[in-house]
Amino acid sequence: MFDDLKRFDVGSPRQLDWFRQLLDDFLPDGNAMDIRAVPNGSFPMINVARSDEAVHVYVFAAGLDATDLTIDVQDNVLNLRGKRESVIGNNDGERSRPVFRRERVSGDFVRAIALPDGVDADRAEARHAHGVFEIVLPKREELKPRRIDVQAA
């Protein structure tokens, strides 16, 4: 009778993700926010990764040129500002077509990403290729791990 019910351990991240997905499917507009939540339709989407050497921020912004995104760091917050033009419009005076579904976000945007302590914003670099911006924020030298060689006595 209960063969199709799933049992899960509360401490298992994989099964908690399964449970969150189940709740999201059941209550699609439940507005259940957690620390990883992003407002619906946020643009651009981002990934943040950390290594021993630096913090890497990947900004997925198809349709933007390198000059369309303004990047600055202040008080350990990375700010991304820009504008993405709509692909639906009447640039040459023709009547605009009715839109039945719109998934591509357009207009002005601002994203703010809190950075971990210890990044050296003065040495930050940004690259752009194929709609993906990579921002590299090196860690300060004193915070990087150092290997200590053991000497034989």
PDB file of C-alpha atoms in Angstrom:
ATOM      1  CA  MET A   1       0.000   0.000   0.000  1.00  0.00           C
ATOM      2  CA  PHE A   2       2.809   2.439   0.853  1.00  0.00           C
ATOM      3  CA  ASP A   3       5.382   1.089  -1.615  1.00  0.00           C
ATOM      4  CA  ASP A   4       5.578   4.327  -3.611  1.00  0.00           C
ATOM      5  CA  LEU A   5       6.313   6.518  -0.572  1.00  0.00           C
ATOM      6  CA  LYS A   6       9.951   7.494  -0.220  1.00  0.00           C
ATOM      7  CA  ARG A   7      11.787   7.419   3.055  1.00  0.00           C
ATOM      8  CA  PHE A   8      14.681   9.788   3.507  1.00  0.00           C
ATOM      9  CA  ASP A   9      17.184  10.822   6.125  1.00  0.00           C
ATOM     10  CA  VAL A  10      16.811  14.451   7.115  1.00  0.00           C
ATOM     11  CA  GLY A  11      20.586  14.968   6.979  1.00  0.00           C
ATOM     12  CA  SER A  12      20.973  13.826   3.368  1.00  0.00           C
ATOM     13  CA  PRO A  13      21.370  16.831   1.012  1.00  0.00           C
ATOM     14  CA  ARG A  14      20.379  14.821  -2.070  1.00  0.00           C
ATOM     15  CA  GLN A  15      17.136  13.708  -0.520  1.00  0.00           C
ATOM     16  CA  LEU A  16      16.434  17.160   0.880  1.00  0.00           C
ATOM     17  CA  ASP A  17      16.783  18.505  -2.669  1.00  0.00           C
ATOM     18  CA  TRP A  18      14.313  15.842  -3.790  1.00  0.00           C
ATOM     19  CA  PHE A  19      11.914  16.940  -1.057  1.00  0.00           C
ATOM     20  CA  ARG A  20      12.300  20.647  -1.970  1.00  0.00           C
ATOM     21  CA  GLN A  21      11.582  19.798  -5.611  1.00  0.00           C
ATOM     22  CA  LEU A  22       8.516  17.840  -4.543  1.00  0.00           C
ATOM     23  CA  LEU A  23       7.250  20.835  -2.551  1.00  0.00           C
ATOM     24  CA  ASP A  24       8.033  23.230  -5.413  1.00  0.00           C
ATOM     25  CA  ASP A  25       6.046  21.038  -7.795  1.00  0.00           C
ATOM     26  CA  PHE A  26       3.168  20.810  -5.352  1.00  0.00           C
ATOM     27  CA  LEU A  27       3.180  24.517  -4.398  1.00  0.00           C
ATOM     28  CA  PRO A  28       4.715  26.333  -7.397  1.00  0.00           C
ATOM     29  CA  ASP A  29       3.958  29.809  -6.038  1.00  0.00           C
ATOM     30  CA  GLY A  30       4.570  28.983  -2.401  1.00  0.00           C
ATOM     31  CA  ASN A  31       7.409  31.535  -2.260  1.00  0.00           C
ATOM     32  CA  ALA A  32       9.442  29.201  -0.039  1.00  0.00           C
ATOM     33  CA  MET A  33      12.705  31.132   0.154  1.00  0.00           C
ATOM     34  CA  ASP A  34      15.936  29.737   1.456  1.00  0.00           C
ATOM     35  CA  ILE A  35      19.420  31.183   1.530  1.00  0.00           C
ATOM     36  CA  ARG A  36      20.124  29.947  -2.022  1.00  0.00           C
ATOM     37  CA  ALA A  37      16.914  31.352  -3.520  1.00  0.00           C
ATOM     38  CA  VAL A  38      17.034  33.848  -6.359  1.00  0.00           C
ATOM     39  CA  PRO A  39      14.053  36.000  -7.324  1.00  0.00           C
ATOM     40  CA  ASN A  40      12.136  34.506 -10.241  1.00  0.00           C
ATOM     41  CA  GLY A  41      13.440  35.878 -13.527  1.00  0.00           C
ATOM     42  CA  SER A  42      16.687  37.266 -12.101  1.00  0.00           C
ATOM     43  CA  PHE A  43      19.119  38.278 -14.775  1.00  0.00           C
ATOM     44  CA  PRO A  44      21.922  37.559 -15.178  1.00  0.00           C
ATOM     45  CA  MET A  45      22.287  34.149 -13.573  1.00  0.00           C
ATOM     46  CA  ILE A  46      25.545  33.635 -11.687  1.00  0.00           C
ATOM     47  CA  ASN A  47      27.764  30.924 -10.253  1.00  0.00           C
ATOM     48  CA  VAL A  48      30.342  31.655  -7.558  1.00  0.00           C
ATOM     49  CA  ALA A  49      33.248  29.285  -6.915  1.00  0.00           C
ATOM     50  CA  ARG A  50      36.144  29.514  -4.504  1.00  0.00           C
ATOM     51  CA  SER A  51      39.619  28.024  -4.765  1.00  0.00           C
ATOM     52  CA  ASP A  52      42.755  28.404  -2.644  1.00  0.00           C
ATOM     53  CA  GLU A  53      43.909  31.217  -4.922  1.00  0.00           C
ATOM     54  CA  ALA A  54      40.780  33.230  -5.785  1.00  0.00           C
ATOM     55  CA  VAL A  55      37.021  33.640  -5.899  1.00  0.00           C
ATOM     56  CA  HIS A  56      35.576  33.101  -9.381  1.00  0.00           C
ATOM     57  CA  VAL A  57      32.241  34.629 -10.359  1.00  0.00           C
ATOM     58  CA  TYR A  58      30.654  33.413 -13.598  1.00  0.00           C
ATOM     59  CA  VAL A  59      27.961  35.682 -15.026  1.00  0.00           C
ATOM     60  CA  PHE A  60      25.757  34.070 -17.678  1.00  0.00           C
ATOM     61  CA  ALA A  61      24.551  36.985 -19.782  1.00  0.00           C
ATOM     62  CA  ALA A  62      23.785  35.917 -23.328  1.00  0.00           C
ATOM     63  CA  GLY A  63      23.249  38.892 -25.590  1.00  0.00           C
ATOM     64  CA  LEU A  64      25.495  41.295 -23.679  1.00  0.00           C
ATOM     65  CA  ASP A  65      28.748  42.694 -24.988  1.00  0.00           C
ATOM     66  CA  ALA A  66      31.717  43.381 -22.758  1.00  0.00           C
ATOM     67  CA  THR A  67      30.753  47.075 -22.647  1.00  0.00           C
ATOM     68  CA  ASP A  68      27.150  46.351 -21.571  1.00  0.00           C
ATOM     69  CA  LEU A  69      28.088  45.204 -18.049  1.00  0.00           C
ATOM     70  CA  THR A  70      29.490  47.462 -15.322  1.00  0.00           C
ATOM     71  CA  ILE A  71      31.350  45.626 -12.570  1.00  0.00           C
ATOM     72  CA  ASP A  72      32.504  47.159  -9.304  1.00  0.00           C
ATOM     73  CA  VAL A  73      33.452  45.988  -5.818  1.00  0.00           C
ATOM     74  CA  GLN A  74      32.739  47.957  -2.663  1.00  0.00           C
ATOM     75  CA  ASP A  75      32.780  46.731   0.945  1.00  0.00           C
ATOM     76  CA  ASN A  76      33.107  43.051  -0.102  1.00  0.00           C
ATOM     77  CA  VAL A  77      30.061  43.287  -2.388  1.00  0.00           C
ATOM     78  CA  LEU A  78      30.380  42.677  -6.116  1.00  0.00           C
ATOM     79  CA  ASN A  79      27.898  44.842  -8.021  1.00  0.00           C
ATOM     80  CA  LEU A  80      26.808  44.046 -11.570  1.00  0.00           C
ATOM     81  CA  ARG A  81      24.853  46.668 -13.513  1.00  0.00           C
ATOM     82  CA  GLY A  82      23.708  46.803 -17.063  1.00  0.00           C
ATOM     83  CA  LYS A  83      20.896  46.784 -19.557  1.00  0.00           C
ATOM     84  CA  ARG A  84      19.770  44.160 -22.021  1.00  0.00           C
ATOM     85  CA  GLU A  85      17.715  45.393 -24.936  1.00  0.00           C
ATOM     86  CA  SER A  86      14.527  43.648 -25.936  1.00  0.00           C
ATOM     87  CA  VAL A  87      14.629  41.637 -29.143  1.00  0.00           C
ATOM     88  CA  ILE A  88      10.922  42.350 -29.682  1.00  0.00           C
ATOM     89  CA  GLY A  89      10.217  45.902 -30.671  1.00  0.00           C
ATOM     90  CA  ASN A  90       9.558  48.286 -33.475  1.00  0.00           C
ATOM     91  CA  ASN A  91      12.968  49.708 -34.314  1.00  0.00           C
ATOM     92  CA  ASP A  92      12.031  50.635 -37.870  1.00  0.00           C
ATOM     93  CA  GLY A  93       8.526  51.941 -37.200  1.00  0.00           C
ATOM     94  CA  GLU A  94       6.713  48.690 -37.965  1.00  0.00           C
ATOM     95  CA  ARG A  95       3.933  47.577 -35.665  1.00  0.00           C
ATOM     96  CA  SER A  96       5.140  45.348 -32.889  1.00  0.00           C
ATOM     97  CA  ARG A  97       3.972  41.752 -32.969  1.00  0.00           C
ATOM     98  CA  PRO A  98       1.874  40.328 -30.147  1.00  0.00           C
ATOM     99  CA  VAL A  99       3.916  38.331 -27.641  1.00  0.00           C
ATOM    100  CA  PHE A 100       2.395  35.035 -26.534  1.00  0.00           C
ATOM    101  CA  ARG A 101       5.255  33.951 -24.307  1.00  0.00           C
ATOM    102  CA  ARG A 102       8.260  35.870 -23.023  1.00  0.00           C
ATOM    103  CA  GLU A 103      11.094  34.072 -21.218  1.00  0.00           C
ATOM    104  CA  ARG A 104      14.016  36.329 -22.107  1.00  0.00           C
ATOM    105  CA  VAL A 105      14.376  39.128 -19.585  1.00  0.00           C
ATOM    106  CA  SER A 106      15.184  42.593 -20.910  1.00  0.00           C
ATOM    107  CA  GLY A 107      15.717  46.017 -19.388  1.00  0.00           C
ATOM    108  CA  ASP A 108      17.953  47.402 -16.658  1.00  0.00           C
ATOM    109  CA  PHE A 109      19.339  45.027 -14.064  1.00  0.00           C
ATOM    110  CA  VAL A 110      21.417  45.149 -10.891  1.00  0.00           C
ATOM    111  CA  ARG A 111      22.829  42.142  -9.054  1.00  0.00           C
ATOM    112  CA  ALA A 112      24.796  42.330  -5.806  1.00  0.00           C
ATOM    113  CA  ILE A 113      26.876  39.363  -4.650  1.00  0.00           C
ATOM    114  CA  ALA A 114      28.368  39.234  -1.153  1.00  0.00           C
ATOM    115  CA  LEU A 115      32.001  38.149  -1.316  1.00  0.00           C
ATOM    116  CA  PRO A 116      33.913  36.273   1.364  1.00  0.00           C
ATOM    117  CA  ASP A 117      36.437  38.197   3.424  1.00  0.00           C
ATOM    118  CA  GLY A 118      39.970  38.326   2.101  1.00  0.00           C
ATOM    119  CA  VAL A 119      39.543  39.098  -1.596  1.00  0.00           C
ATOM    120  CA  ASP A 120      41.932  41.603  -3.142  1.00  0.00           C
ATOM    121  CA  ALA A 121      39.611  43.780  -5.248  1.00  0.00           C
ATOM    122  CA  ASP A 122      42.546  45.821  -6.579  1.00  0.00           C
ATOM    123  CA  ARG A 123      43.828  42.790  -8.514  1.00  0.00           C
ATOM    124  CA  ALA A 124      40.432  41.677  -9.852  1.00  0.00           C
ATOM    125  CA  GLU A 125      40.158  40.748 -13.526  1.00  0.00           C
ATOM    126  CA  ALA A 126      37.183  40.175 -15.809  1.00  0.00           C
ATOM    127  CA  ARG A 127      36.945  38.297 -19.109  1.00  0.00           C
ATOM    128  CA  HIS A 128      34.061  37.870 -21.545  1.00  0.00           C
ATOM    129  CA  ALA A 129      33.522  35.086 -24.089  1.00  0.00           C
ATOM    130  CA  HIS A 130      30.389  33.638 -25.672  1.00  0.00           C
ATOM    131  CA  GLY A 131      27.969  35.409 -23.334  1.00  0.00           C
ATOM    132  CA  VAL A 132      29.778  34.351 -20.148  1.00  0.00           C
ATOM    133  CA  PHE A 133      31.690  36.838 -18.032  1.00  0.00           C
ATOM    134  CA  GLU A 134      34.310  35.453 -15.663  1.00  0.00           C
ATOM    135  CA  ILE A 135      35.369  37.687 -12.805  1.00  0.00           C
ATOM    136  CA  VAL A 136      38.451  36.551 -10.881  1.00  0.00           C
ATOM    137  CA  LEU A 137      38.990  38.082  -7.461  1.00  0.00           C
ATOM    138  CA  PRO A 138      42.350  36.891  -6.060  1.00  0.00           C
ATOM    139  CA  LYS A 139      42.683  36.267  -2.357  1.00  0.00           C
ATOM    140  CA  ARG A 140      45.105  38.380  -0.372  1.00  0.00           C
ATOM    141  CA  GLU A 141      48.509  36.721  -0.102  1.00  0.00           C
ATOM    142  CA  GLU A 142      48.407  36.383   3.662  1.00  0.00           C
ATOM    143  CA  LEU A 143      45.195  34.349   3.430  1.00  0.00           C
ATOM    144  CA  LYS A 144      46.405  31.844   0.848  1.00  0.00           C
ATOM    145  CA  PRO A 145      47.418  28.451   2.207  1.00  0.00           C
ATOM    146  CA  ARG A 146      51.171  27.956   2.517  1.00  0.00           C
ATOM    147  CA  ARG A 147      52.964  24.648   2.407  1.00  0.00           C
ATOM    148  CA  ILE A 148      55.574  24.159   5.080  1.00  0.00           C
ATOM    149  CA  ASP A 149      58.404  21.819   4.181  1.00  0.00           C
ATOM    150  CA  VAL A 150      59.436  19.412   6.883  1.00  0.00           C
ATOM    151  CA  GLN A 151      63.180  19.163   7.371  1.00  0.00           C
ATOM    152  CA  ALA A 152      64.835  16.006   8.556  1.00  0.00           C
ATOM    153  CA  ALA A 153      66.587  16.372  11.917  1.00  0.00           C
TER     154      ALA A 153
END
